[in-house]
Amino acid sequence: MDTWLNEVQKHPALYVLFCSVTFRILHKFLQTVPCPGIVDTDPWKTWKWRNLSVSLVHSLLTGIWAVTCIIQHPVMVHEIHSTYTPSAYMLVIVSSGYFIQDAGDIIFSGYAKASWEFLLHHVMVIWCFLYAVFTHQYVAGAVVALFVEVNSVFLHTRLLLKLAKVAQNSFIYTVNKLLNVGTYVTFRLGAQFYLTWYLIYHFSSLDHALYFLMTMMLMNIMILIYFYRLLRTDFFNKRRPHNSVPKFAED
């Protein structure tokens, strides 16, 4: 395993590129899969459906993978700066490839303006993850950060259901929204706030702690705003004027 890890670490950019291309191939494959009729008539919704479908695959893969890494090597939670396993390192490479592919898809699709929140998030994640990949530092921190992907499974499913015009009082939407808010608190907010606390507590002993702390604080603001919007729409819904401007991260 160590020999394999050493080989990967010699050419990390090549492996990140390979993973990015793999997710792009998946995106192309999904273009052959029929979309719901209500989605297929609108180019924006069609692109969004396929983009979210790729994101859902990434979340299913990396969310389970991240939790497994911590279960197998729990010391990584307490040493996010220096400790990691070969599996954890490969996880960060795979996820880096996905975020690069997804950022490129958003930009080159022409929907960057409508998806600026996702694009800003991706830029911050890519920078942090590539730092971990090339320096071999904060790999465990990236794995803990990927706990949010457990919640992303339900977050992406929610958006897919809304695209398909599934009623909010339907059984499937109700179950998903409860799992969504539950995992949002435990896996997304929990992981983000733990990493923020870790950076503050160990600030003086960590490399580039200020940069990572500023990044985490910005992400914290973003996820709290989105959480408020999520609760307002799914649990305290009130009729609001319809906005015809396309927006990726809809309420």
Short mmCIF file of N, CA and C in Angstrom, two decimals, residues 8-80:
data_model
loop_
_atom_site.label_atom_id
_atom_site.label_comp_id
_atom_site.label_asym_id
_atom_site.label_seq_id
_atom_site.Cartn_x
_atom_site.Cartn_y
_atom_site.Cartn_z
N VAL A 8 1.49 7.38 -6.39
CA VAL A 8 0.46 8.40 -6.61
C VAL A 8 1.00 9.78 -6.25
N GLN A 9 1.75 9.86 -5.15
CA GLN A 9 2.26 11.15 -4.68
C GLN A 9 3.35 11.73 -5.59
N LYS A 10 3.92 10.89 -6.44
CA LYS A 10 4.91 11.39 -7.40
C LYS A 10 4.26 12.20 -8.51
N HIS A 11 3.03 11.82 -8.86
CA HIS A 11 2.33 12.49 -9.98
C HIS A 11 0.89 12.82 -9.57
N PRO A 12 0.69 13.61 -8.52
CA PRO A 12 -0.68 13.88 -8.05
C PRO A 12 -1.54 14.60 -9.08
N ALA A 13 -0.94 15.51 -9.84
CA ALA A 13 -1.71 16.27 -10.83
C ALA A 13 -2.30 15.35 -11.88
N LEU A 14 -1.55 14.31 -12.25
CA LEU A 14 -2.03 13.36 -13.26
C LEU A 14 -3.25 12.61 -12.75
N TYR A 15 -3.22 12.21 -11.49
CA TYR A 15 -4.34 11.46 -10.92
C TYR A 15 -5.56 12.37 -10.72
N VAL A 16 -5.34 13.62 -10.34
CA VAL A 16 -6.46 14.57 -10.22
C VAL A 16 -7.10 14.78 -11.59
N LEU A 17 -6.26 14.93 -12.62
CA LEU A 17 -6.77 15.11 -13.98
C LEU A 17 -7.56 13.89 -14.43
N PHE A 18 -7.06 12.72 -14.13
CA PHE A 18 -7.76 11.47 -14.50
C PHE A 18 -9.14 11.42 -13.85
N CYS A 19 -9.22 11.78 -12.57
CA CYS A 19 -10.50 11.76 -11.87
C CYS A 19 -11.45 12.80 -12.44
N SER A 20 -10.90 13.96 -12.80
CA SER A 20 -11.72 15.02 -13.39
C SER A 20 -12.31 14.56 -14.72
N VAL A 21 -11.49 13.91 -15.54
CA VAL A 21 -11.95 13.40 -16.83
C VAL A 21 -13.00 12.31 -16.63
N THR A 22 -12.80 11.48 -15.61
CA THR A 22 -13.76 10.40 -15.32
C THR A 22 -15.14 10.98 -14.99
N PHE A 23 -15.17 12.02 -14.16
CA PHE A 23 -16.46 12.65 -13.83
C PHE A 23 -17.05 13.33 -15.06
N ARG A 24 -16.20 13.83 -15.96
CA ARG A 24 -16.70 14.44 -17.18
C ARG A 24 -17.34 13.40 -18.09
N ILE A 25 -16.72 12.23 -18.14
CA ILE A 25 -17.28 11.13 -18.93
C ILE A 25 -18.64 10.72 -18.36
N LEU A 26 -18.72 10.70 -17.03
CA LEU A 26 -20.01 10.39 -16.39
C LEU A 26 -21.06 11.42 -16.79
N HIS A 27 -20.67 12.69 -16.82
CA HIS A 27 -21.60 13.75 -17.22
C HIS A 27 -22.08 13.52 -18.65
N LYS A 28 -21.16 13.15 -19.54
CA LYS A 28 -21.53 12.88 -20.94
C LYS A 28 -22.47 11.68 -21.03
N PHE A 29 -22.19 10.65 -20.22
CA PHE A 29 -23.04 9.46 -20.22
C PHE A 29 -24.46 9.81 -19.79
N LEU A 30 -24.59 10.67 -18.79
CA LEU A 30 -25.91 11.04 -18.28
C LEU A 30 -26.73 11.81 -19.31
N GLN A 31 -26.05 12.37 -20.32
CA GLN A 31 -26.77 13.05 -21.38
C GLN A 31 -27.59 12.08 -22.23
N THR A 32 -27.23 10.79 -22.15
CA THR A 32 -27.97 9.77 -22.90
C THR A 32 -29.14 9.22 -22.10
N VAL A 33 -29.20 9.58 -20.81
CA VAL A 33 -30.29 9.11 -19.95
C VAL A 33 -31.44 10.11 -20.01
N PRO A 34 -32.65 9.67 -20.32
CA PRO A 34 -33.78 10.60 -20.43
C PRO A 34 -34.05 11.36 -19.14
N CYS A 35 -34.38 12.64 -19.27
CA CYS A 35 -34.77 13.47 -18.12
C CYS A 35 -36.30 13.46 -18.01
N PRO A 36 -36.85 13.84 -16.86
CA PRO A 36 -38.30 14.01 -16.76
C PRO A 36 -38.80 15.00 -17.81
N GLY A 37 -39.97 14.76 -18.34
CA GLY A 37 -40.50 15.59 -19.40
C GLY A 37 -40.53 17.06 -19.05
N ILE A 38 -40.87 17.39 -17.79
CA ILE A 38 -40.97 18.78 -17.37
C ILE A 38 -39.61 19.46 -17.34
N VAL A 39 -38.55 18.65 -17.28
CA VAL A 39 -37.18 19.18 -17.27
C VAL A 39 -36.62 19.28 -18.68
N ASP A 40 -36.94 18.29 -19.51
CA ASP A 40 -36.33 18.14 -20.83
C ASP A 40 -36.68 19.27 -21.79
N THR A 41 -37.73 20.03 -21.50
CA THR A 41 -38.17 21.09 -22.41
C THR A 41 -37.43 22.40 -22.18
N ASP A 42 -36.64 22.48 -21.12
CA ASP A 42 -35.94 23.71 -20.76
C ASP A 42 -34.44 23.45 -20.71
N PRO A 43 -33.63 24.10 -21.57
CA PRO A 43 -32.18 23.86 -21.60
C PRO A 43 -31.50 24.09 -20.25
N TRP A 44 -31.91 25.16 -19.53
CA TRP A 44 -31.33 25.44 -18.22
C TRP A 44 -31.62 24.31 -17.24
N LYS A 45 -32.87 23.85 -17.19
CA LYS A 45 -33.25 22.79 -16.26
C LYS A 45 -32.60 21.46 -16.65
N THR A 46 -32.45 21.23 -17.96
CA THR A 46 -31.82 19.99 -18.43
C THR A 46 -30.36 19.93 -17.99
N TRP A 47 -29.65 21.06 -18.19
CA TRP A 47 -28.25 21.10 -17.74
C TRP A 47 -28.17 20.94 -16.24
N LYS A 48 -29.02 21.63 -15.52
CA LYS A 48 -29.01 21.58 -14.06
C LYS A 48 -29.28 20.16 -13.56
N TRP A 49 -30.22 19.46 -14.20
CA TRP A 49 -30.56 18.09 -13.81
C TRP A 49 -29.34 17.19 -13.94
N ARG A 50 -28.63 17.29 -15.07
CA ARG A 50 -27.48 16.43 -15.30
C ARG A 50 -26.31 16.81 -14.41
N ASN A 51 -26.14 18.11 -14.17
CA ASN A 51 -25.08 18.56 -13.28
C ASN A 51 -25.31 18.04 -11.86
N LEU A 52 -26.57 18.14 -11.40
CA LEU A 52 -26.91 17.65 -10.06
C LEU A 52 -26.79 16.13 -9.98
N SER A 53 -27.06 15.44 -11.06
CA SER A 53 -26.95 13.98 -11.06
C SER A 53 -25.51 13.54 -10.86
N VAL A 54 -24.57 14.23 -11.51
CA VAL A 54 -23.15 13.94 -11.31
C VAL A 54 -22.76 14.26 -9.87
N SER A 55 -23.25 15.38 -9.36
CA SER A 55 -22.96 15.78 -7.98
C SER A 55 -23.49 14.75 -6.99
N LEU A 56 -24.65 14.18 -7.30
CA LEU A 56 -25.23 13.16 -6.42
C LEU A 56 -24.36 11.90 -6.38
N VAL A 57 -23.83 11.51 -7.53
CA VAL A 57 -22.93 10.35 -7.58
C VAL A 57 -21.68 10.63 -6.74
N HIS A 58 -21.12 11.83 -6.89
CA HIS A 58 -19.94 12.21 -6.11
C HIS A 58 -20.24 12.18 -4.61
N SER A 59 -21.39 12.68 -4.22
CA SER A 59 -21.75 12.72 -2.80
C SER A 59 -21.92 11.32 -2.22
N LEU A 60 -22.58 10.45 -2.98
CA LEU A 60 -22.77 9.08 -2.51
C LEU A 60 -21.43 8.38 -2.33
N LEU A 61 -20.52 8.60 -3.27
CA LEU A 61 -19.20 7.96 -3.22
C LEU A 61 -18.35 8.53 -2.10
N THR A 62 -18.16 9.83 -2.08
CA THR A 62 -17.20 10.44 -1.15
C THR A 62 -17.73 10.57 0.27
N GLY A 63 -19.05 10.71 0.43
CA GLY A 63 -19.61 10.78 1.77
C GLY A 63 -19.38 9.50 2.55
N ILE A 64 -19.71 8.38 1.92
CA ILE A 64 -19.49 7.07 2.55
C ILE A 64 -17.99 6.82 2.74
N TRP A 65 -17.20 7.18 1.75
CA TRP A 65 -15.75 6.98 1.79
C TRP A 65 -15.14 7.77 2.95
N ALA A 66 -15.55 9.02 3.12
CA ALA A 66 -14.98 9.87 4.18
C ALA A 66 -15.29 9.30 5.57
N VAL A 67 -16.54 8.90 5.77
CA VAL A 67 -16.93 8.33 7.07
C VAL A 67 -16.15 7.04 7.34
N THR A 68 -15.99 6.22 6.30
CA THR A 68 -15.23 4.96 6.44
C THR A 68 -13.78 5.23 6.82
N CYS A 69 -13.17 6.25 6.20
CA CYS A 69 -11.78 6.59 6.51
C CYS A 69 -11.61 6.94 7.99
N ILE A 70 -12.54 7.71 8.53
CA ILE A 70 -12.44 8.13 9.93
C ILE A 70 -12.72 6.95 10.87
N ILE A 71 -13.66 6.10 10.51
CA ILE A 71 -13.95 4.92 11.34
C ILE A 71 -12.72 4.01 11.41
N GLN A 72 -12.05 3.84 10.28
CA GLN A 72 -10.88 2.97 10.23
C GLN A 72 -9.65 3.59 10.88
N HIS A 73 -9.56 4.91 10.88
CA HIS A 73 -8.39 5.59 11.45
C HIS A 73 -8.85 6.85 12.18
N PRO A 74 -9.52 6.70 13.33
CA PRO A 74 -10.13 7.84 14.03
C PRO A 74 -9.15 8.91 14.51
N VAL A 75 -7.87 8.58 14.60
CA VAL A 75 -6.90 9.57 15.05
C VAL A 75 -6.83 10.76 14.10
N MET A 76 -7.28 10.58 12.86
CA MET A 76 -7.25 11.68 11.89
C MET A 76 -8.10 12.86 12.34
N VAL A 77 -9.15 12.59 13.12
CA VAL A 77 -10.01 13.67 13.61
C VAL A 77 -9.24 14.59 14.54
N HIS A 78 -8.28 14.04 15.27
CA HIS A 78 -7.53 14.81 16.26
C HIS A 78 -6.21 15.36 15.71
N GLU A 79 -5.82 14.90 14.52
CA GLU A 79 -4.57 15.35 13.92
C GLU A 79 -4.82 15.67 12.44
N ILE A 80 -5.68 16.63 12.18
CA ILE A 80 -6.09 16.93 10.80
C ILE A 80 -4.97 17.52 9.97
#
